[in-house]
Amino acid sequence: MLTLFYAPQSCALASHIALEETGAQYQAELVDFNSNQQRAAAYLAINRKGRVLALATEDGVLTETPAILAYIAQRFPDAQLAPLHDPFAFARIQEFNSYLCATVHVNHAHGGRAARWADDPIAIAELRRKMPETVLAAFQLIEDDFLKGPWVTGDQFTICDAYLFTMALWLERDNIEPEIQLPRVAEHRRRVNSRRSVKTVMAYHAR
Amino acid sequence: MLTLFYAPQSCALASHIALEETGAQYQAELVDFNSNQQRAAAYLAINRKGRVLALATEDGVLTETPAILAYIAQRFPDAQLAPLHDPFAFARIQEFNSYLCATVHVNHAHGGRAARWADDPIAIAELRRKMPETVLAAFQLIEDDFLKGPWVTGDQFTICDAYLFTMALWLERDNIEPEIQLPRVAEHRRRVNSRRSVKTVMAYHAR
């Protein structure tokens, strides 16, 4: 049995949607950020990084969204969540997800998690101030180029769509108005939101 | 024919080593950071992100190191650069590479590339000041846990080793002394450095 350790509307949502899309049995276990549970010994024994997400499998615990999304797609091939037999097409999926992980999510983290990279309150305030600009710039490439439509890679829903949807849910909190500034991303978000799997999963991610 | 666009000792080195390990034919094309070539129109037509690396293939251009490394491993399976037929073992590879990309490289970038996230010179100075601390903390998990030995995942050289070697080359510039502070990482670096493929490739990466 797979167990997904998640916090509501964190990046774990992407893997949660992907798991639900497969129709497989899994458990979802809340990691409570309000009580700093991600830094408690019980959770650090699961994931030494002290962050969500983590996916416990029969073979061990996996972390890092791009790795877990690809694992779900490979483990449940019938769900057709990625092009598994074409190295170039698979690389396109990995490229998009790596960009979300290492650029979009990182830029976003300079808002709420600025203290990762600075101690000085003046510097932290500056990182927070600039954050909406860098998040918007990163999303602009998605809006203009990477999002093929109707789904990220074209006609097929993939793990990329679950991940982009998750990041796009953070836009308003980052002082970006997707309907005005990123209309194609906004339309994509509505399209993903209408899927049955997403409705099921979002019940766990109310804030 | 594959063409790798690289800057010396940038993250492109990892994919350069992986390509050389396959024995495949490829070209390596220098992108000159000194003349800001990565932001020039000719290069932006190849990679809109305006960064290295990029890998031009017959099917199109790929970016993002974790995606390119997995592509090289999948396209040249005889080189055995990743466990391609075991989703969990493949996910372990992706997990490690995603961590290098989104945590280790990102922390390092707060030194030389701090202006990505802040305009205020005081904040930029603070990001640079704290950078060695966050790079060391990220490498400490590799030293203590993720690096199984002798290679990253155990007995087999994989794409993870090329990538870790590349990041570890930056340690001294980040004011970290690997021989003292990260002895297992330092030993791994020497082991990778002694490979024939690395000696060949490093001729392109002299600085």
JSON list of C-alpha atoms in Angstrom, two decimals, chain A residues 53-160:
[
{"chain": "A", "resi": 53, "resn": "LEU", "atom": "CA", "xyz": [6.02, 15.45, 0.25]},
{"chain": "A", "resi": 54, "resn": "ALA", "atom": "CA", "xyz": [7.05, 11.86, 0.87]},
{"chain": "A", "resi": 55, "resn": "LEU", "atom": "CA", "xyz": [5.65, 8.68, -0.65]},
{"chain": "A", "resi": 56, "resn": "ALA", "atom": "CA", "xyz": [6.11, 5.48, 1.36]},
{"chain": "A", "resi": 57, "resn": "THR", "atom": "CA", "xyz": [6.26, 2.40, -0.88]},
{"chain": "A", "resi": 58, "resn": "GLU", "atom": "CA", "xyz": [6.97, -1.29, -0.24]},
{"chain": "A", "resi": 59, "resn": "ASP", "atom": "CA", "xyz": [10.57, -0.63, -1.39]},
{"chain": "A", "resi": 60, "resn": "GLY", "atom": "CA", "xyz": [11.24, 2.52, 0.66]},
{"chain": "A", "resi": 61, "resn": "VAL", "atom": "CA", "xyz": [10.33, 6.18, 0.94]},
{"chain": "A", "resi": 62, "resn": "LEU", "atom": "CA", "xyz": [10.59, 8.52, -2.04]},
{"chain": "A", "resi": 63, "resn": "THR", "atom": "CA", "xyz": [10.78, 12.32, -2.00]},
{"chain": "A", "resi": 64, "resn": "GLU", "atom": "CA", "xyz": [10.94, 15.09, -4.65]},
{"chain": "A", "resi": 65, "resn": "THR", "atom": "CA", "xyz": [7.86, 15.74, -6.77]},
{"chain": "A", "resi": 66, "resn": "PRO", "atom": "CA", "xyz": [9.39, 15.16, -10.23]},
{"chain": "A", "resi": 67, "resn": "ALA", "atom": "CA", "xyz": [10.69, 11.75, -9.08]},
{"chain": "A", "resi": 68, "resn": "ILE", "atom": "CA", "xyz": [7.41, 10.72, -7.45]},
{"chain": "A", "resi": 69, "resn": "LEU", "atom": "CA", "xyz": [5.29, 11.84, -10.40]},
{"chain": "A", "resi": 70, "resn": "ALA", "atom": "CA", "xyz": [7.43, 9.83, -12.82]},
{"chain": "A", "resi": 71, "resn": "TYR", "atom": "CA", "xyz": [7.30, 6.85, -10.45]},
{"chain": "A", "resi": 72, "resn": "ILE", "atom": "CA", "xyz": [3.49, 6.95, -10.33]},
{"chain": "A", "resi": 73, "resn": "ALA", "atom": "CA", "xyz": [3.32, 7.17, -14.13]},
{"chain": "A", "resi": 74, "resn": "GLN", "atom": "CA", "xyz": [5.75, 4.24, -14.55]},
{"chain": "A", "resi": 75, "resn": "ARG", "atom": "CA", "xyz": [4.21, 2.07, -11.84]},
{"chain": "A", "resi": 76, "resn": "PHE", "atom": "CA", "xyz": [0.67, 2.48, -13.18]},
{"chain": "A", "resi": 77, "resn": "PRO", "atom": "CA", "xyz": [1.18, 2.55, -16.95]},
{"chain": "A", "resi": 78, "resn": "ASP", "atom": "CA", "xyz": [-2.48, 1.86, -17.72]},
{"chain": "A", "resi": 79, "resn": "ALA", "atom": "CA", "xyz": [-3.32, 5.35, -16.45]},
{"chain": "A", "resi": 80, "resn": "GLN", "atom": "CA", "xyz": [-1.25, 6.80, -19.32]},
{"chain": "A", "resi": 81, "resn": "LEU", "atom": "CA", "xyz": [0.05, 9.71, -17.26]},
{"chain": "A", "resi": 82, "resn": "ALA", "atom": "CA", "xyz": [3.29, 10.03, -19.25]},
{"chain": "A", "resi": 83, "resn": "PRO", "atom": "CA", "xyz": [4.71, 8.82, -22.60]},
{"chain": "A", "resi": 84, "resn": "LEU", "atom": "CA", "xyz": [6.79, 5.97, -21.14]},
{"chain": "A", "resi": 85, "resn": "HIS", "atom": "CA", "xyz": [8.21, 4.44, -24.31]},
{"chain": "A", "resi": 86, "resn": "ASP", "atom": "CA", "xyz": [9.55, 7.53, -26.09]},
{"chain": "A", "resi": 87, "resn": "PRO", "atom": "CA", "xyz": [12.72, 8.91, -24.41]},
{"chain": "A", "resi": 88, "resn": "PHE", "atom": "CA", "xyz": [12.34, 12.35, -26.01]},
{"chain": "A", "resi": 89, "resn": "ALA", "atom": "CA", "xyz": [8.67, 12.76, -25.09]},
{"chain": "A", "resi": 90, "resn": "PHE", "atom": "CA", "xyz": [9.41, 11.50, -21.58]},
{"chain": "A", "resi": 91, "resn": "ALA", "atom": "CA", "xyz": [12.26, 14.02, -21.33]},
{"chain": "A", "resi": 92, "resn": "ARG", "atom": "CA", "xyz": [9.84, 16.81, -22.28]},
{"chain": "A", "resi": 93, "resn": "ILE", "atom": "CA", "xyz": [7.71, 15.78, -19.28]},
{"chain": "A", "resi": 94, "resn": "GLN", "atom": "CA", "xyz": [10.73, 15.72, -17.00]},
{"chain": "A", "resi": 95, "resn": "GLU", "atom": "CA", "xyz": [11.94, 19.06, -18.37]},
{"chain": "A", "resi": 96, "resn": "PHE", "atom": "CA", "xyz": [8.64, 20.76, -17.58]},
{"chain": "A", "resi": 97, "resn": "ASN", "atom": "CA", "xyz": [8.42, 19.23, -14.12]},
{"chain": "A", "resi": 98, "resn": "SER", "atom": "CA", "xyz": [12.03, 20.12, -13.34]},
{"chain": "A", "resi": 99, "resn": "TYR", "atom": "CA", "xyz": [11.30, 23.72, -14.31]},
{"chain": "A", "resi": 100, "resn": "LEU", "atom": "CA", "xyz": [8.28, 23.82, -11.99]},
{"chain": "A", "resi": 101, "resn": "CYS", "atom": "CA", "xyz": [10.37, 22.32, -9.17]},
{"chain": "A", "resi": 102, "resn": "ALA", "atom": "CA", "xyz": [13.63, 24.23, -9.50]},
{"chain": "A", "resi": 103, "resn": "THR", "atom": "CA", "xyz": [12.44, 27.60, -10.87]},
{"chain": "A", "resi": 104, "resn": "VAL", "atom": "CA", "xyz": [8.71, 28.19, -10.25]},
{"chain": "A", "resi": 105, "resn": "HIS", "atom": "CA", "xyz": [8.51, 26.59, -6.80]},
{"chain": "A", "resi": 106, "resn": "VAL", "atom": "CA", "xyz": [11.87, 28.07, -5.79]},
{"chain": "A", "resi": 107, "resn": "ASN", "atom": "CA", "xyz": [10.80, 31.57, -6.78]},
{"chain": "A", "resi": 108, "resn": "HIS", "atom": "CA", "xyz": [7.51, 31.13, -4.88]},
{"chain": "A", "resi": 109, "resn": "ALA", "atom": "CA", "xyz": [9.40, 29.92, -1.79]},
{"chain": "A", "resi": 110, "resn": "HIS", "atom": "CA", "xyz": [11.15, 33.31, -1.55]},
{"chain": "A", "resi": 111, "resn": "GLY", "atom": "CA", "xyz": [7.82, 34.59, -0.20]},
{"chain": "A", "resi": 112, "resn": "GLY", "atom": "CA", "xyz": [6.90, 32.36, 2.73]},
{"chain": "A", "resi": 113, "resn": "ARG", "atom": "CA", "xyz": [10.22, 30.53, 3.08]},
{"chain": "A", "resi": 114, "resn": "ALA", "atom": "CA", "xyz": [12.67, 33.40, 2.53]},
{"chain": "A", "resi": 115, "resn": "ALA", "atom": "CA", "xyz": [14.41, 32.55, 5.82]},
{"chain": "A", "resi": 116, "resn": "ARG", "atom": "CA", "xyz": [15.93, 29.53, 4.09]},
{"chain": "A", "resi": 117, "resn": "TRP", "atom": "CA", "xyz": [18.38, 31.86, 2.33]},
{"chain": "A", "resi": 118, "resn": "ALA", "atom": "CA", "xyz": [18.69, 34.91, 4.61]},
{"chain": "A", "resi": 119, "resn": "ASP", "atom": "CA", "xyz": [18.73, 35.74, 8.32]},
{"chain": "A", "resi": 120, "resn": "ASP", "atom": "CA", "xyz": [18.62, 39.55, 8.13]},
{"chain": "A", "resi": 121, "resn": "PRO", "atom": "CA", "xyz": [14.98, 40.77, 8.33]},
{"chain": "A", "resi": 122, "resn": "ILE", "atom": "CA", "xyz": [15.73, 43.50, 5.76]},
{"chain": "A", "resi": 123, "resn": "ALA", "atom": "CA", "xyz": [16.89, 40.90, 3.27]},
{"chain": "A", "resi": 124, "resn": "ILE", "atom": "CA", "xyz": [13.91, 38.64, 4.01]},
{"chain": "A", "resi": 125, "resn": "ALA", "atom": "CA", "xyz": [11.57, 41.57, 3.37]},
{"chain": "A", "resi": 126, "resn": "GLU", "atom": "CA", "xyz": [13.33, 42.28, 0.07]},
{"chain": "A", "resi": 127, "resn": "LEU", "atom": "CA", "xyz": [13.00, 38.64, -1.05]},
{"chain": "A", "resi": 128, "resn": "ARG", "atom": "CA", "xyz": [9.28, 38.78, -0.26]},
{"chain": "A", "resi": 129, "resn": "ARG", "atom": "CA", "xyz": [8.88, 42.06, -2.11]},
{"chain": "A", "resi": 130, "resn": "LYS", "atom": "CA", "xyz": [10.49, 40.78, -5.28]},
{"chain": "A", "resi": 131, "resn": "MET", "atom": "CA", "xyz": [8.86, 37.33, -5.21]},
{"chain": "A", "resi": 132, "resn": "PRO", "atom": "CA", "xyz": [5.71, 38.15, -7.25]},
{"chain": "A", "resi": 133, "resn": "GLU", "atom": "CA", "xyz": [7.93, 39.53, -10.03]},
{"chain": "A", "resi": 134, "resn": "THR", "atom": "CA", "xyz": [10.04, 36.38, -10.30]},
{"chain": "A", "resi": 135, "resn": "VAL", "atom": "CA", "xyz": [7.03, 34.05, -10.03]},
{"chain": "A", "resi": 136, "resn": "LEU", "atom": "CA", "xyz": [5.25, 35.96, -12.78]},
{"chain": "A", "resi": 137, "resn": "ALA", "atom": "CA", "xyz": [8.35, 35.92, -15.01]},
{"chain": "A", "resi": 138, "resn": "ALA", "atom": "CA", "xyz": [8.63, 32.15, -14.57]},
{"chain": "A", "resi": 139, "resn": "PHE", "atom": "CA", "xyz": [4.93, 31.64, -15.34]},
{"chain": "A", "resi": 140, "resn": "GLN", "atom": "CA", "xyz": [5.17, 33.92, -18.38]},
{"chain": "A", "resi": 141, "resn": "LEU", "atom": "CA", "xyz": [7.30, 31.33, -20.22]},
{"chain": "A", "resi": 142, "resn": "ILE", "atom": "CA", "xyz": [4.66, 28.71, -19.43]},
{"chain": "A", "resi": 143, "resn": "GLU", "atom": "CA", "xyz": [1.88, 31.02, -20.63]},
{"chain": "A", "resi": 144, "resn": "ASP", "atom": "CA", "xyz": [3.68, 31.96, -23.85]},
{"chain": "A", "resi": 145, "resn": "ASP", "atom": "CA", "xyz": [5.50, 28.79, -24.79]},
{"chain": "A", "resi": 146, "resn": "PHE", "atom": "CA", "xyz": [5.57, 25.67, -22.62]},
{"chain": "A", "resi": 147, "resn": "LEU", "atom": "CA", "xyz": [1.78, 25.16, -22.21]},
{"chain": "A", "resi": 148, "resn": "LYS", "atom": "CA", "xyz": [0.78, 23.66, -25.56]},
{"chain": "A", "resi": 149, "resn": "GLY", "atom": "CA", "xyz": [-2.95, 23.33, -24.79]},
{"chain": "A", "resi": 150, "resn": "PRO", "atom": "CA", "xyz": [-5.42, 22.07, -23.97]},
{"chain": "A", "resi": 151, "resn": "TRP", "atom": "CA", "xyz": [-3.05, 20.11, -21.69]},
{"chain": "A", "resi": 152, "resn": "VAL", "atom": "CA", "xyz": [0.58, 20.98, -21.00]},
{"chain": "A", "resi": 153, "resn": "THR", "atom": "CA", "xyz": [2.06, 18.64, -23.61]},
{"chain": "A", "resi": 154, "resn": "GLY", "atom": "CA", "xyz": [-0.91, 18.74, -26.00]},
{"chain": "A", "resi": 155, "resn": "ASP", "atom": "CA", "xyz": [-3.90, 16.42, -26.25]},
{"chain": "A", "resi": 156, "resn": "GLN", "atom": "CA", "xyz": [-3.13, 14.08, -23.36]},
{"chain": "A", "resi": 157, "resn": "PHE", "atom": "CA", "xyz": [-3.52, 14.77, -19.64]},
{"chain": "A", "resi": 158, "resn": "THR", "atom": "CA", "xyz": [-0.19, 13.94, -17.95]},
{"chain": "A", "resi": 159, "resn": "ILE", "atom": "CA", "xyz": [1.59, 14.34, -14.63]},
{"chain": "A", "resi": 160, "resn": "CYS", "atom": "CA", "xyz": [2.63, 17.82, -15.84]}
]
